Tab-separated table of C-alpha atoms in Angstrom:
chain	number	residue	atom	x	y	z
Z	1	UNK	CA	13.252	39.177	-21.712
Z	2	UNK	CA	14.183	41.773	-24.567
Z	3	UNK	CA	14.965	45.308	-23.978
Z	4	UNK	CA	12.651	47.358	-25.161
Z	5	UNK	CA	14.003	50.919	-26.787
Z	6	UNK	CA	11.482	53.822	-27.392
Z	7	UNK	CA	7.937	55.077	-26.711
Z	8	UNK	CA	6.031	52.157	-28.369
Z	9	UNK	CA	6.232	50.058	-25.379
Z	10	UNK	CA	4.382	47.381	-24.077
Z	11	UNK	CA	1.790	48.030	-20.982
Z	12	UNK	CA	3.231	46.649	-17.708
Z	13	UNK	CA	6.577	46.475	-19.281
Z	14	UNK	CA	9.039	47.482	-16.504
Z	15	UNK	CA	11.038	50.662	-17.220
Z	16	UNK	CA	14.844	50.961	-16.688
Z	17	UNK	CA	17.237	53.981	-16.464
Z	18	UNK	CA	19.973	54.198	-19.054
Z	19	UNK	CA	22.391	52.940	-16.492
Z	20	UNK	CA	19.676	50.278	-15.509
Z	21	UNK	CA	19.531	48.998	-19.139
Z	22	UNK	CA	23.152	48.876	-19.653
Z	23	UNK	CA	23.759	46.450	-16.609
Z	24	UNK	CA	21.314	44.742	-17.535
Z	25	UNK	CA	22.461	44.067	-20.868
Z	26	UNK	CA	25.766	42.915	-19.973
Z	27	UNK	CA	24.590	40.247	-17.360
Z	28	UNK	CA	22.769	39.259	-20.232
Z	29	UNK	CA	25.490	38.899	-22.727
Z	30	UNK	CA	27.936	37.589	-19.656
Z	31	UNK	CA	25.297	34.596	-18.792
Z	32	UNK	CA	24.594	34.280	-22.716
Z	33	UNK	CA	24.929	30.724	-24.699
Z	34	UNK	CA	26.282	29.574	-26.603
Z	35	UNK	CA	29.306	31.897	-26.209
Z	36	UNK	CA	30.027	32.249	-29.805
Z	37	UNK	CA	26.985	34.065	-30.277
Z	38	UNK	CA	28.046	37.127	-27.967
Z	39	UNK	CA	32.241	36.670	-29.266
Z	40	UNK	CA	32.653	40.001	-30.266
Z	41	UNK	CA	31.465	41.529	-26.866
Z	42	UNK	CA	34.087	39.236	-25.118
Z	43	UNK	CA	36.832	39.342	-27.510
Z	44	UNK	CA	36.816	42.433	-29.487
Z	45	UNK	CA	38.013	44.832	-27.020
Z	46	UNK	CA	41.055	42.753	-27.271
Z	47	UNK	CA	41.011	42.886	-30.826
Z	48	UNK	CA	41.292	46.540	-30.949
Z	49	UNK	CA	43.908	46.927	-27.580
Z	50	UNK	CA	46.456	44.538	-29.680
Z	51	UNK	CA	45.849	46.736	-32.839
Z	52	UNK	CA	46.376	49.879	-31.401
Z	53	UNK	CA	49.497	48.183	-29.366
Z	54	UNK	CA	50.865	46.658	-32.402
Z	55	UNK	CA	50.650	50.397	-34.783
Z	56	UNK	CA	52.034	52.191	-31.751
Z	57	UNK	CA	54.831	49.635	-31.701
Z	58	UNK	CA	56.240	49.997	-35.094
Z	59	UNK	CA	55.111	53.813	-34.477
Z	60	UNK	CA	57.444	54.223	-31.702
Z	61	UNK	CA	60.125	51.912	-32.781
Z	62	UNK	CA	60.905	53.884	-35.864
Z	63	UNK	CA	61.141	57.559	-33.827
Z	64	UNK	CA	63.083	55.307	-31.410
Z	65	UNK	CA	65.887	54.454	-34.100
Z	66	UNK	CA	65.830	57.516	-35.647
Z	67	UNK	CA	66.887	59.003	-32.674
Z	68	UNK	CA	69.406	55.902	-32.307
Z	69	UNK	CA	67.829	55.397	-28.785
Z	70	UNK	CA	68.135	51.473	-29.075
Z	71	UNK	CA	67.552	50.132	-25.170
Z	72	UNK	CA	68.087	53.525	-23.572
Z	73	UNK	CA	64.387	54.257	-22.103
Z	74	UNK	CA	63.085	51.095	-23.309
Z	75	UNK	CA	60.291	50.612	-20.641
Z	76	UNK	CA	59.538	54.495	-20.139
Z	77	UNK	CA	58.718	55.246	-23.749
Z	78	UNK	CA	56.674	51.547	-24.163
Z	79	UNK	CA	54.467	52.730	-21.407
Z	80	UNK	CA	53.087	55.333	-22.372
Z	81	UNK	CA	52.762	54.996	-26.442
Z	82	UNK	CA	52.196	51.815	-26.298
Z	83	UNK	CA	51.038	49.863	-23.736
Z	84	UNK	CA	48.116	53.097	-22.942
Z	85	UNK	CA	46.666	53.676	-25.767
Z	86	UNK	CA	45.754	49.891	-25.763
Z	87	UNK	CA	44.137	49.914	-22.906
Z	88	UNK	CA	42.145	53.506	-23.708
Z	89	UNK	CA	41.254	52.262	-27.161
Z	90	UNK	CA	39.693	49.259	-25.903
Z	91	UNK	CA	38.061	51.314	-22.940
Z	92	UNK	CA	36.859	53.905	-25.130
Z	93	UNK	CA	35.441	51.726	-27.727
Z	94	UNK	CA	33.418	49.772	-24.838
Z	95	UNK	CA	31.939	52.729	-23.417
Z	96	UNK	CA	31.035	54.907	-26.539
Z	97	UNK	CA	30.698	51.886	-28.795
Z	98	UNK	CA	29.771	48.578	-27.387
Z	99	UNK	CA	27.423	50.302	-24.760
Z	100	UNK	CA	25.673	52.465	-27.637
Z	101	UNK	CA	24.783	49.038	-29.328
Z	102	UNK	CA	23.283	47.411	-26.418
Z	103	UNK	CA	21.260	49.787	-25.912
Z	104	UNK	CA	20.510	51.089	-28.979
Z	105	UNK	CA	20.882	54.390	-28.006
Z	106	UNK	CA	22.194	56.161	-31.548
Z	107	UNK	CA	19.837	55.073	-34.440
Z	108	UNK	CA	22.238	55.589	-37.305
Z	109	UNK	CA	24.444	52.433	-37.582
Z	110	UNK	CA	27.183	54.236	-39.737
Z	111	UNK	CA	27.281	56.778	-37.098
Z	112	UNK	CA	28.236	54.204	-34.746
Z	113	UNK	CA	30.954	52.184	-37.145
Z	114	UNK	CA	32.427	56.166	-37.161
Z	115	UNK	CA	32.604	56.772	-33.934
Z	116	UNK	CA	34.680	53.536	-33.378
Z	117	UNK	CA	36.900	54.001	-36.224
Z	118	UNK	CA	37.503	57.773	-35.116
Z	119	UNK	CA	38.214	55.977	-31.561
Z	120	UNK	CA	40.893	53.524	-33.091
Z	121	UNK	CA	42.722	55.432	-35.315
Z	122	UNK	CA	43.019	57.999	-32.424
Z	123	UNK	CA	44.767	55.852	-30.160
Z	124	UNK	CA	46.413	54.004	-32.595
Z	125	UNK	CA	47.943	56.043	-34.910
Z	126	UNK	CA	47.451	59.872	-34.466
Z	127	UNK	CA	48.213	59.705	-30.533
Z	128	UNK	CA	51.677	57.762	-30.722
Z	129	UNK	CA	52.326	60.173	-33.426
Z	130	UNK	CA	52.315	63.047	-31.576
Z	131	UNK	CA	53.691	61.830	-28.280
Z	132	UNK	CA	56.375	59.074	-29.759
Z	133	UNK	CA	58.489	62.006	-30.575
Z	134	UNK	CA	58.421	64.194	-27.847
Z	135	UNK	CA	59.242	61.207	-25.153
Z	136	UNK	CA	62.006	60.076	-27.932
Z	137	UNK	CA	63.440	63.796	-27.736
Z	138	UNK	CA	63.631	63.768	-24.038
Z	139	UNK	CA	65.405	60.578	-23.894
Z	140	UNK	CA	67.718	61.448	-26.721
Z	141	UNK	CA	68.550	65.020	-24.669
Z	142	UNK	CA	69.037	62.479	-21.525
Z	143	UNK	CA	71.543	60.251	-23.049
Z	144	UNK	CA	72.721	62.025	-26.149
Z	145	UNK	CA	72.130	60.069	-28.645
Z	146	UNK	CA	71.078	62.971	-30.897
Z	147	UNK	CA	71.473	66.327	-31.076
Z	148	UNK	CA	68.398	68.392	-31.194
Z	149	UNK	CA	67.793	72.147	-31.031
Z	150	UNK	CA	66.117	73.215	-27.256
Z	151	UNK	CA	62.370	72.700	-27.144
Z	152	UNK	CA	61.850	76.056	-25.397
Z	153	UNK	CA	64.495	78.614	-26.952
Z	154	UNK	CA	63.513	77.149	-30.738
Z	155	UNK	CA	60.724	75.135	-31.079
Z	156	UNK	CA	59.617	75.698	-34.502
Z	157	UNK	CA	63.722	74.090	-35.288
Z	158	UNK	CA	62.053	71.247	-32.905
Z	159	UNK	CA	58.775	71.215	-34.777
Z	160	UNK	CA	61.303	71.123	-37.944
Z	161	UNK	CA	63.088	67.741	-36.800
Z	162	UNK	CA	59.392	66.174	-36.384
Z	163	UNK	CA	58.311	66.704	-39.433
Z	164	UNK	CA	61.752	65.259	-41.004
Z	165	UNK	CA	61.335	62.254	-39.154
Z	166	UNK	CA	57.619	61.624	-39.676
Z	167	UNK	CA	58.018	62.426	-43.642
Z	168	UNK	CA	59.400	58.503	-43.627
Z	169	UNK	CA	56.309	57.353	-42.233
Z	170	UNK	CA	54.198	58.507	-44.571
Z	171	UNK	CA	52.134	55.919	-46.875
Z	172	UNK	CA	53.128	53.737	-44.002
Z	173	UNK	CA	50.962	56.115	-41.471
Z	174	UNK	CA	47.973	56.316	-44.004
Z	175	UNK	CA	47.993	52.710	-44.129
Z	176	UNK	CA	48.363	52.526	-40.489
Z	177	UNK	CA	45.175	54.691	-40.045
Z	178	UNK	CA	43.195	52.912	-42.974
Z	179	UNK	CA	43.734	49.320	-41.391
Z	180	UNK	CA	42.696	50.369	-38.006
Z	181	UNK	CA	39.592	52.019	-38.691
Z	182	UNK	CA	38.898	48.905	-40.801
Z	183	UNK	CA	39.257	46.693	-38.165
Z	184	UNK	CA	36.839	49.040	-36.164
Z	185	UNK	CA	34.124	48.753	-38.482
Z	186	UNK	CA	34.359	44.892	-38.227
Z	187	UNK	CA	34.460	44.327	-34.390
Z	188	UNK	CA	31.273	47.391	-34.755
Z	189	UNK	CA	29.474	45.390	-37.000
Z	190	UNK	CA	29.962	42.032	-35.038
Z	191	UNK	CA	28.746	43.895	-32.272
Z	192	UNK	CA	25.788	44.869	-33.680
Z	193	UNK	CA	25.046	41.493	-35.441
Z	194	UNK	CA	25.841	39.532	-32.350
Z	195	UNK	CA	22.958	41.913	-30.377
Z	196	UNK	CA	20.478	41.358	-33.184
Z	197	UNK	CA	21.160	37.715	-33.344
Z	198	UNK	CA	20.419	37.520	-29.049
Z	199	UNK	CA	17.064	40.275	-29.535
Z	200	UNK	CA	16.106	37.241	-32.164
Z	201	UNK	CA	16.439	34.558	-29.928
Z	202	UNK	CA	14.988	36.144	-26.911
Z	203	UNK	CA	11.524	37.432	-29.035
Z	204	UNK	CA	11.103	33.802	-30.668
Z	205	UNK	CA	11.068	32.682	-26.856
Z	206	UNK	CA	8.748	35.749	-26.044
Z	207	UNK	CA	6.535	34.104	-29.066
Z	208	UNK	CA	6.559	30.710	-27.636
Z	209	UNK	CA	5.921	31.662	-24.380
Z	210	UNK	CA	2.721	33.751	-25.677
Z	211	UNK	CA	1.395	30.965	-27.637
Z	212	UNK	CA	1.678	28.099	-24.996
């Protein structure tokens, strides 16, 4: 049975909450085959995670030797740059994105293929950015391993060596940004194609049904 968006619908038809027509949606696409049909709803949330963890990586890794960390704090920076914002992109993408589609709840595609990109390149590129840096100055205060001006008696000096060692980044970042919110725009338009390909499918049967 198709789901049925807007006031145009068919007498009898039985009507479902939001929440209603989002579960139901997703049994759908869970019991759905053939399984490549529906591959972007099972696979491209891991898509996105590993390209958020994989910018966040390098991301981290260069504040990391510029502060000539090397395994000091390993495992407590990793955590939280990199292994977080992997699991929030893909969470947030699901919920604002993947959802929207299934529902068809916004009616401007592009709007939609924003959203996600504005999703991606926030966890993957302006979020380890910003918080890269300020874990890598702790740890470098903790072991010494470079000598930085006190975050509370002189921040703007602070603020200062940030903006010396993101300077390097630079094109790098823009890139960074660019191929993420690329990569968003696919997965967003598989999405969408894979939902319109199962609507398809499940009106011909409708048809057939009608006509027997």
């Amino acid at each position: 049975m198709a789901l049925l968006r807007g006031k145009d619908v068919p007498e009898g038809s039985l009507r479902l909450s939001e929440e209603e027509a989002i579960q139901y949606q997703l049994k759908l696409i869970n019991g759905w085959e053939p399984k490549s049909d529906v591959w972007p709803f099972h696979f491209g949330f891991g898509i996105l995670g590993a390209g958020s963890a994989l910018s966040a990586m390098y991301i981290n890794s260069h504040f990391r030797s510029r502060l000539r960390l090397h395994t000091y704090g390993r495992i407590s920076t990793y955590l939280p740059i990199v292994i977080l914002p992997s699991m929030l992109s893909a969470l947030f993408h699901h919920v604002n994105v993947s959802m929207d589609i299934l529902i068809q709840k916004t009616p401007c595609p592009l709007c939609v293929q924003m959203r996600a990109s504005a999703i991606q390149v926030g966890f993957s590129a302006v979020y380890p950015t910003l918080l890269a840096p300020l874990a890598g100055f702790m740890m470098a205060s903790h072991y010494n391993t470079y000598r930085l001006p006190h975050l509370t008696e002189d921040p703007k000096a602070v603020f200062g060596v940030w903006k010396k060692m993101v300077k390097p980044l630079g094109s790098t970042l823009y890139s960074i940004a660019i191929a993420q919110a690329l990569i968003a725009m696919w997965v967003t338009y598989c999405e969408a194609k894979s939902y319109y390909r199962v609507q398809e499918v499940l009106n011909m049967d409708s048809e057939f049904i009608e006509n027997s």
